[in-house]
């Protein structure tokens, strides 16, 4: 996946994608146009010293992006599964249940700390964005 898109976007058969080629390729694969910042970040993560992205670099970037998307969808599923009342937020109880499923070895005290950190306005509710942050935090530990 991505190889044919690379070829299609490398119009002059340069063997690499320019920034514009790269943006078009992302549109073709992911259905949206990346911001300048995202394009820069993806391009420099591939090869900071060139003005273009090789096929190998492009495929690596696409793979990482796909994994990140899958992970985000997974987090969305977990959030939805534990938002049993469809309120669009999780209470501490929902949050504890979610974490016991995802990270059963995490001590209750840590889960509480993560909840407090995720509940940035301290209203006892964690939104999807806050939950996503907490899950990424939990994975990093």
GROMACS .gro file of N, CA and C in nm:
model
  423
    1UNK      N    1   0.083  -0.120   0.000
    1UNK     CA    2   0.000   0.000   0.000
    1UNK      C    3   0.087   0.126   0.000
    2UNK      N    4   0.058   0.221  -0.084
    2UNK     CA    5   0.134   0.345  -0.086
    2UNK      C    6   0.232   0.352  -0.202
    3UNK      N    7   0.282   0.235  -0.247
    3UNK     CA    8   0.379   0.234  -0.356
    3UNK      C    9   0.323   0.293  -0.484
    4UNK      N   10   0.200   0.254  -0.518
    4UNK     CA   11   0.140   0.305  -0.642
    4UNK      C   12   0.107   0.453  -0.628
    5UNK      N   13   0.069   0.495  -0.507
    5UNK     CA   14   0.042   0.637  -0.483
    5UNK      C   15   0.172   0.717  -0.500
    6UNK      N   16   0.281   0.661  -0.447
    6UNK     CA   17   0.411   0.726  -0.459
    6UNK      C   18   0.443   0.748  -0.607
    7UNK      N   19   0.427   0.642  -0.687
    7UNK     CA   20   0.457   0.651  -0.831
    7UNK      C   21   0.367   0.754  -0.898
    8UNK      N   22   0.239   0.752  -0.861
    8UNK     CA   23   0.144   0.845  -0.923
    8UNK      C   24   0.179   0.990  -0.891
    9UNK      N   25   0.231   1.013  -0.771
    9UNK     CA   26   0.260   1.150  -0.727
    9UNK      C   27   0.399   1.198  -0.769
   10UNK      N   28   0.488   1.104  -0.799
   10UNK     CA   29   0.622   1.138  -0.845
   10UNK      C   30   0.614   1.155  -0.997
   11UNK      N   31   0.553   1.266  -1.038
   11UNK     CA   32   0.517   1.284  -1.179
   11UNK      C   33   0.636   1.277  -1.274
   12UNK      N   34   0.749   1.334  -1.233
   12UNK     CA   35   0.864   1.338  -1.323
   12UNK      C   36   0.957   1.220  -1.302
   13UNK      N   37   0.912   1.119  -1.231
   13UNK     CA   38   0.996   1.003  -1.199
   13UNK      C   39   1.131   1.044  -1.140
   14UNK      N   40   1.126   1.139  -1.046
   14UNK     CA   41   1.248   1.189  -0.983
   14UNK      C   42   1.303   1.084  -0.886
   15UNK      N   43   1.214   0.993  -0.840
   15UNK     CA   44   1.257   0.895  -0.741
   15UNK      C   45   1.231   0.945  -0.599
   16UNK      N   46   1.175   1.066  -0.589
   16UNK     CA   47   1.139   1.117  -0.457
   16UNK      C   48   1.018   1.208  -0.471
   17UNK      N   49   0.953   1.238  -0.359
   17UNK     CA   50   0.837   1.327  -0.360
   17UNK      C   51   0.878   1.462  -0.303
   18UNK      N   52   0.843   1.567  -0.376
   18UNK     CA   53   0.861   1.702  -0.322
   18UNK      C   54   0.753   1.726  -0.217
   19UNK      N   55   0.760   1.840  -0.149
   19UNK     CA   56   0.659   1.872  -0.049
   19UNK      C   57   0.518   1.868  -0.110
   20UNK      N   58   0.502   1.929  -0.227
   20UNK     CA   59   0.369   1.931  -0.289
   20UNK      C   60   0.324   1.790  -0.326
   21UNK      N   61   0.416   1.711  -0.385
   21UNK     CA   62   0.384   1.572  -0.419
   21UNK      C   63   0.338   1.498  -0.293
   22UNK      N   64   0.412   1.521  -0.186
   22UNK     CA   65   0.387   1.453  -0.060
   22UNK      C   66   0.246   1.485  -0.009
   23UNK      N   67   0.210   1.614  -0.014
   23UNK     CA   68   0.077   1.654   0.031
   23UNK      C   69  -0.032   1.586  -0.051
   24UNK      N   70  -0.012   1.582  -0.183
   24UNK     CA   71  -0.110   1.517  -0.271
   24UNK      C   72  -0.122   1.369  -0.235
   25UNK      N   73  -0.007   1.306  -0.208
   25UNK     CA   74  -0.007   1.164  -0.172
   25UNK      C   75  -0.087   1.140  -0.043
   26UNK      N   76  -0.071   1.228   0.055
   26UNK     CA   77  -0.145   1.214   0.181
   26UNK      C   78  -0.295   1.230   0.155
   27UNK      N   79  -0.331   1.325   0.069
   27UNK     CA   80  -0.472   1.342   0.033
   27UNK      C   81  -0.526   1.213  -0.028
   28UNK      N   82  -0.448   1.154  -0.119
   28UNK     CA   83  -0.494   1.032  -0.187
   28UNK      C   84  -0.510   0.915  -0.088
   29UNK      N   85  -0.419   0.906   0.008
   29UNK     CA   86  -0.422   0.792   0.100
   29UNK      C   87  -0.515   0.812   0.219
   30UNK      N   88  -0.519   0.935   0.272
   30UNK     CA   89  -0.591   0.956   0.398
   30UNK      C   90  -0.714   1.046   0.384
   31UNK      N   91  -0.731   1.105   0.266
   31UNK     CA   92  -0.853   1.181   0.241
   31UNK      C   93  -0.856   1.320   0.300
   32UNK      N   94  -0.741   1.374   0.337
   32UNK     CA   95  -0.739   1.512   0.382
   32UNK      C   96  -0.603   1.572   0.349
   33UNK      N   97  -0.599   1.705   0.343
   33UNK     CA   98  -0.474   1.774   0.311
   33UNK      C   99  -0.403   1.809   0.442
   34UNK      N  100  -0.280   1.761   0.457
   34UNK     CA  101  -0.208   1.788   0.583
   34UNK      C  102  -0.172   1.936   0.594
   35UNK      N  103  -0.168   1.986   0.716
   35UNK     CA  104  -0.124   2.123   0.738
   35UNK      C  105   0.024   2.132   0.707
   36UNK      N  106   0.073   2.255   0.691
   36UNK     CA  107   0.216   2.275   0.665
   36UNK      C  108   0.299   2.212   0.777
   37UNK      N  109   0.252   2.231   0.900
   37UNK     CA  110   0.325   2.179   1.016
   37UNK      C  111   0.331   2.027   1.012
   38UNK      N  112   0.219   1.963   0.982
   38UNK     CA  113   0.219   1.817   0.976
   38UNK      C  114   0.307   1.767   0.862
   39UNK      N  115   0.296   1.832   0.746
   39UNK     CA  116   0.378   1.791   0.631
   39UNK      C  117   0.526   1.806   0.666
   40UNK      N  118   0.562   1.918   0.728
   40UNK     CA  119   0.701   1.939   0.770
   40UNK      C  120   0.746   1.831   0.865
   41UNK      N  121   0.663   1.803   0.964
   41UNK     CA  122   0.699   1.704   1.066
   41UNK      C  123   0.718   1.567   1.003
   42UNK      N  124   0.625   1.528   0.916
   42UNK     CA  125   0.635   1.397   0.852
   42UNK      C  126   0.757   1.391   0.761
   43UNK      N  127   0.780   1.498   0.686
   43UNK     CA  128   0.893   1.498   0.593
   43UNK      C  129   1.025   1.497   0.668
   44UNK      N  130   1.037   1.575   0.774
   44UNK     CA  131   1.165   1.580   0.844
   44UNK      C  132   1.188   1.453   0.925
   45UNK      N  133   1.079   1.384   0.964
   45UNK     CA  134   1.099   1.257   1.036
   45UNK      C  135   1.153   1.152   0.939
   46UNK      N  136   1.125   1.171   0.811
   46UNK     CA  137   1.170   1.075   0.710
   46UNK      C  138   1.316   1.100   0.675
   47UNK      N  139   1.345   1.222   0.635
   47UNK     CA  140   1.483   1.256   0.602
   47UNK      C  141   1.502   1.407   0.612
   48UNK      N  142   1.561   1.452   0.722
   48UNK     CA  143   1.570   1.596   0.747
   48UNK      C  144   1.657   1.671   0.647
   49UNK      N  145   1.744   1.599   0.575
   49UNK     CA  146   1.844   1.670   0.494
   49UNK      C  147   1.807   1.689   0.347
   50UNK      N  148   1.694   1.637   0.304
   50UNK     CA  149   1.664   1.651   0.161
   50UNK      C  150   1.536   1.729   0.143
   51UNK      N  151   1.515   1.769   0.020
   51UNK     CA  152   1.392   1.842  -0.011
   51UNK      C  153   1.283   1.745  -0.052
   52UNK      N  154   1.317   1.615  -0.053
   52UNK     CA  155   1.219   1.518  -0.098
   52UNK      C  156   1.215   1.394  -0.012
   53UNK      N  157   1.113   1.311  -0.036
   53UNK     CA  158   1.093   1.189   0.040
   53UNK      C  159   1.107   1.071  -0.054
   54UNK      N  160   1.195   0.976  -0.019
   54UNK     CA  161   1.213   0.857  -0.102
   54UNK      C  162   1.093   0.764  -0.084
   55UNK      N  163   1.085   0.664  -0.170
   55UNK     CA  164   0.976   0.566  -0.159
   55UNK      C  165   0.979   0.498  -0.023
   56UNK      N  166   1.097   0.454   0.019
   56UNK     CA  167   1.110   0.384   0.146
   56UNK      C  168   1.067   0.474   0.262
   57UNK      N  169   1.113   0.598   0.260
   57UNK     CA  170   1.077   0.694   0.365
   57UNK      C  171   0.927   0.720   0.366
   58UNK      N  172   0.872   0.732   0.246
   58UNK     CA  173   0.729   0.757   0.232
   58UNK      C  174   0.649   0.641   0.291
   59UNK      N  175   0.687   0.519   0.257
   59UNK     CA  176   0.615   0.401   0.306
   59UNK      C  177   0.624   0.392   0.458
   60UNK      N  178   0.740   0.426   0.514
   60UNK     CA  179   0.754   0.426   0.660
   60UNK      C  180   0.663   0.530   0.724
   61UNK      N  181   0.660   0.649   0.666
   61UNK     CA  182   0.575   0.756   0.721
   61UNK      C  183   0.428   0.715   0.715
   62UNK      N  184   0.388   0.654   0.603
   62UNK     CA  185   0.249   0.612   0.586
   62UNK      C  186   0.215   0.503   0.688
   63UNK      N  187   0.308   0.411   0.710
   63UNK     CA  188   0.285   0.303   0.805
   63UNK      C  189   0.265   0.359   0.946
   64UNK      N  190   0.352   0.453   0.984
   64UNK     CA  191   0.339   0.514   1.117
   64UNK      C  192   0.207   0.587   1.132
   65UNK      N  193   0.169   0.657   1.026
   65UNK     CA  194   0.044   0.733   1.030
   65UNK      C  195  -0.076   0.638   1.042
   66UNK      N  196  -0.072   0.529   0.967
   66UNK     CA  197  -0.178   0.428   0.973
   66UNK      C  198  -0.190   0.372   1.115
   67UNK      N  199  -0.074   0.340   1.176
   67UNK     CA  200  -0.075   0.285   1.311
   67UNK      C  201  -0.135   0.385   1.410
   68UNK      N  202  -0.097   0.511   1.395
   68UNK     CA  203  -0.149   0.615   1.484
   68UNK      C  204  -0.301   0.626   1.468
   69UNK      N  205  -0.348   0.616   1.342
   69UNK     CA  206  -0.493   0.624   1.316
   69UNK      C  207  -0.566   0.506   1.379
   70UNK      N  208  -0.507   0.387   1.362
   70UNK     CA  209  -0.568   0.268   1.420
   70UNK      C  210  -0.576   0.282   1.571
   71UNK      N  211  -0.467   0.329   1.630
   71UNK     CA  212  -0.463   0.344   1.774
   71UNK      C  213  -0.569   0.444   1.820
   72UNK      N  214  -0.584   0.552   1.743
   72UNK     CA  215  -0.684   0.654   1.779
   72UNK      C  216  -0.825   0.595   1.770
   73UNK      N  217  -0.850   0.514   1.667
   73UNK     CA  218  -0.981   0.451   1.653
   73UNK      C  219  -1.006   0.355   1.769
   74UNK      N  220  -0.900   0.285   1.809
   74UNK     CA  221  -0.911   0.193   1.922
   74UNK      C  222  -0.949   0.269   2.048
   75UNK      N  223  -0.883   0.382   2.071
   75UNK     CA  224  -0.914   0.464   2.188
   75UNK      C  225  -1.059   0.512   2.182
   76UNK      N  226  -1.103   0.551   2.062
   76UNK     CA  227  -1.243   0.595   2.043
   76UNK      C  228  -1.339   0.481   2.081
   77UNK      N  229  -1.306   0.359   2.038
   77UNK     CA  230  -1.392   0.244   2.070
   77UNK      C  231  -1.397   0.221   2.221
   78UNK      N  232  -1.280   0.230   2.285
   78UNK     CA  233  -1.274   0.209   2.430
   78UNK      C  234  -1.358   0.316   2.500
   79UNK      N  235  -1.338   0.441   2.458
   79UNK     CA  236  -1.412   0.552   2.518
   79UNK      C  237  -1.563   0.529   2.505
   80UNK      N  238  -1.605   0.494   2.384
   80UNK     CA  239  -1.748   0.472   2.357
   80UNK      C  240  -1.801   0.356   2.440
   81UNK      N  241  -1.719   0.251   2.451
   81UNK     CA  242  -1.763   0.133   2.527
   81UNK      C  243  -1.787   0.167   2.674
   82UNK      N  244  -1.707   0.260   2.728
   82UNK     CA  245  -1.720   0.290   2.870
   82UNK      C  246  -1.807   0.412   2.899
   83UNK      N  247  -1.840   0.485   2.794
   83UNK     CA  248  -1.934   0.596   2.809
   83UNK      C  249  -2.074   0.536   2.799
   84UNK      N  250  -2.111   0.457   2.902
   84UNK     CA  251  -2.231   0.373   2.892
   84UNK      C  252  -2.360   0.455   2.882
   85UNK      N  253  -2.356   0.577   2.931
   85UNK     CA  254  -2.478   0.659   2.924
   85UNK      C  255  -2.476   0.756   2.805
   86UNK      N  256  -2.380   0.737   2.715
   86UNK     CA  257  -2.367   0.821   2.595
   86UNK      C  258  -2.369   0.970   2.628
   87UNK      N  259  -2.290   1.007   2.728
   87UNK     CA  260  -2.290   1.148   2.767
   87UNK      C  261  -2.178   1.226   2.700
   88UNK      N  262  -2.082   1.152   2.640
   88UNK     CA  263  -1.970   1.222   2.577
   88UNK      C  264  -1.858   1.251   2.675
   89UNK      N  265  -1.870   1.195   2.795
   89UNK     CA  266  -1.760   1.208   2.892
   89UNK      C  267  -1.760   1.084   2.981
   90UNK      N  268  -1.647   1.063   3.050
   90UNK     CA  269  -1.637   0.952   3.144
   90UNK      C  270  -1.627   1.007   3.285
   91UNK      N  271  -1.696   0.941   3.379
   91UNK     CA  272  -1.679   0.973   3.520
   91UNK      C  273  -1.560   0.892   3.572
   92UNK      N  274  -1.523   0.914   3.695
   92UNK     CA  275  -1.412   0.838   3.753
   92UNK      C  276  -1.442   0.688   3.749
   93UNK      N  277  -1.566   0.649   3.777
   93UNK     CA  278  -1.602   0.507   3.775
   93UNK      C  279  -1.583   0.448   3.635
   94UNK      N  280  -1.633   0.518   3.534
   94UNK     CA  281  -1.616   0.472   3.394
   94UNK      C  282  -1.468   0.458   3.363
   95UNK      N  283  -1.393   0.559   3.407
   95UNK     CA  284  -1.250   0.567   3.379
   95UNK      C  285  -1.177   0.448   3.441
   96UNK      N  286  -1.211   0.417   3.568
   96UNK     CA  287  -1.149   0.303   3.636
   96UNK      C  288  -1.179   0.174   3.562
   97UNK      N  289  -1.305   0.158   3.518
   97UNK     CA  290  -1.341   0.037   3.443
   97UNK      C  291  -1.261   0.027   3.315
   98UNK      N  292  -1.248   0.140   3.243
   98UNK     CA  293  -1.173   0.142   3.117
   98UNK      C  294  -1.028   0.103   3.141
   99UNK      N  295  -0.968   0.160   3.244
   99UNK     CA  296  -0.827   0.132   3.270
   99UNK      C  297  -0.805  -0.011   3.319
  100UNK      N  298  -0.901  -0.066   3.394
  100UNK     CA  299  -0.883  -0.204   3.440
  100UNK      C  300  -0.886  -0.299   3.320
  101UNK      N  301  -0.956  -0.260   3.215
  101UNK     CA  302  -0.962  -0.342   3.093
  101UNK      C  303  -0.833  -0.325   3.012
  102UNK      N  304  -0.784  -0.202   3.004
  102UNK     CA  305  -0.673  -0.171   2.914
  102UNK      C  306  -0.537  -0.189   2.982
  103UNK      N  307  -0.529  -0.147   3.107
  103UNK     CA  308  -0.401  -0.154   3.179
  103UNK      C  309  -0.426  -0.212   3.318
  104UNK      N  310  -0.458  -0.341   3.325
  104UNK     CA  311  -0.499  -0.402   3.452
  104UNK      C  312  -0.392  -0.396   3.561
  105UNK      N  313  -0.267  -0.384   3.523
  105UNK     CA  314  -0.160  -0.385   3.623
  105UNK      C  315  -0.136  -0.247   3.685
  106UNK      N  316  -0.201  -0.146   3.630
  106UNK     CA  317  -0.182  -0.011   3.682
  106UNK      C  318  -0.249   0.000   3.820
  107UNK      N  319  -0.174   0.043   3.922
  107UNK     CA  320  -0.235   0.056   4.056
  107UNK      C  321  -0.349   0.159   4.055
  108UNK      N  322  -0.449   0.136   4.140
  108UNK     CA  323  -0.566   0.225   4.147
  108UNK      C  324  -0.524   0.369   4.173
  109UNK      N  325  -0.420   0.387   4.255
  109UNK     CA  326  -0.373   0.522   4.286
  109UNK      C  327  -0.326   0.594   4.160
  110UNK      N  328  -0.255   0.519   4.074
  110UNK     CA  329  -0.205   0.576   3.949
  110UNK      C  330  -0.322   0.612   3.858
  111UNK      N  331  -0.422   0.523   3.851
  111UNK     CA  332  -0.540   0.550   3.767
  111UNK      C  333  -0.607   0.679   3.814
  112UNK      N  334  -0.617   0.695   3.946
  112UNK     CA  335  -0.677   0.816   4.001
  112UNK      C  336  -0.594   0.940   3.963
  113UNK      N  337  -0.462   0.927   3.971
  113UNK     CA  338  -0.375   1.039   3.932
  113UNK      C  339  -0.394   1.074   3.785
  114UNK      N  340  -0.399   0.971   3.702
  114UNK     CA  341  -0.418   0.994   3.558
  114UNK      C  342  -0.553   1.060   3.533
  115UNK      N  343  -0.656   1.013   3.606
  115UNK     CA  344  -0.789   1.074   3.591
  115UNK      C  345  -0.784   1.222   3.628
  116UNK      N  346  -0.719   1.251   3.742
  116UNK     CA  347  -0.710   1.392   3.786
  116UNK      C  348  -0.636   1.477   3.684
  117UNK      N  349  -0.532   1.418   3.626
  117UNK     CA  350  -0.455   1.491   3.527
  117UNK      C  351  -0.537   1.512   3.400
  118UNK      N  352  -0.612   1.407   3.361
  118UNK     CA  353  -0.693   1.415   3.239
  118UNK      C  354  -0.812   1.509   3.258
  119UNK      N  355  -0.866   1.511   3.379
  119UNK     CA  356  -0.981   1.596   3.411
  119UNK      C  357  -0.930   1.737   3.437
  120UNK      N  358  -0.893   1.806   3.329
  120UNK     CA  359  -0.818   1.929   3.343
  120UNK      C  360  -0.894   2.042   3.412
  121UNK      N  361  -1.027   2.042   3.398
  121UNK     CA  362  -1.103   2.149   3.465
  121UNK      C  363  -1.164   2.101   3.598
  122UNK      N  364  -1.124   1.981   3.642
  122UNK     CA  365  -1.165   1.926   3.771
  122UNK      C  366  -1.316   1.923   3.792
  123UNK      N  367  -1.391   1.889   3.687
  123UNK     CA  368  -1.537   1.882   3.704
  123UNK      C  369  -1.584   1.737   3.720
  124UNK      N  370  -1.487   1.644   3.730
  124UNK     CA  371  -1.524   1.504   3.747
  124UNK      C  372  -1.562   1.435   3.617
  125UNK      N  373  -1.543   1.503   3.505
  125UNK     CA  374  -1.576   1.448   3.373
  125UNK      C  375  -1.451   1.451   3.286
  126UNK      N  376  -1.428   1.342   3.214
  126UNK     CA  377  -1.316   1.338   3.120
  126UNK      C  378  -1.373   1.324   2.979
  127UNK      N  379  -1.343   1.422   2.894
  127UNK     CA  380  -1.390   1.421   2.755
  127UNK      C  381  -1.305   1.324   2.672
  128UNK      N  382  -1.346   1.301   2.548
  128UNK     CA  383  -1.268   1.211   2.463
  128UNK      C  384  -1.125   1.261   2.446
  129UNK      N  385  -1.111   1.392   2.424
  129UNK     CA  386  -0.976   1.446   2.405
  129UNK      C  387  -0.889   1.423   2.527
  130UNK      N  388  -0.946   1.446   2.645
  130UNK     CA  389  -0.873   1.425   2.770
  130UNK      C  390  -0.840   1.276   2.787
  131UNK      N  391  -0.937   1.191   2.749
  131UNK     CA  392  -0.919   1.047   2.761
  131UNK      C  393  -0.808   1.000   2.668
  132UNK      N  394  -0.808   1.054   2.548
  132UNK     CA  395  -0.705   1.017   2.450
  132UNK      C  396  -0.567   1.054   2.503
  133UNK      N  397  -0.558   1.172   2.562
  133UNK     CA  398  -0.433   1.216   2.622
  133UNK      C  399  -0.391   1.117   2.732
  134UNK      N  400  -0.487   1.080   2.817
  134UNK     CA  401  -0.458   0.989   2.928
  134UNK      C  402  -0.413   0.853   2.877
  135UNK      N  403  -0.476   0.803   2.772
  135UNK     CA  404  -0.440   0.672   2.718
  135UNK      C  405  -0.300   0.675   2.660
  136UNK      N  406  -0.264   0.783   2.593
  136UNK     CA  407  -0.130   0.795   2.537
  136UNK      C  408  -0.029   0.802   2.651
  137UNK      N  409  -0.068   0.870   2.757
  137UNK     CA  410   0.016   0.882   2.876
  137UNK      C  411   0.036   0.743   2.938
  138UNK      N  412  -0.074   0.668   2.945
  138UNK     CA  413  -0.070   0.533   3.001
  138UNK      C  414   0.019   0.441   2.918
  139UNK      N  415   0.017   0.456   2.786
  139UNK     CA  416   0.099   0.373   2.698
  139UNK      C  417   0.247   0.406   2.714
  140UNK      N  418   0.275   0.532   2.740
  140UNK     CA  419   0.415   0.577   2.749
  140UNK      C  420   0.483   0.525   2.875
  141UNK      N  421   0.405   0.492   2.975
  141UNK     CA  422   0.461   0.447   3.104
  141UNK      C  423   0.521   0.307   3.092
   0.00000   0.00000   0.00000
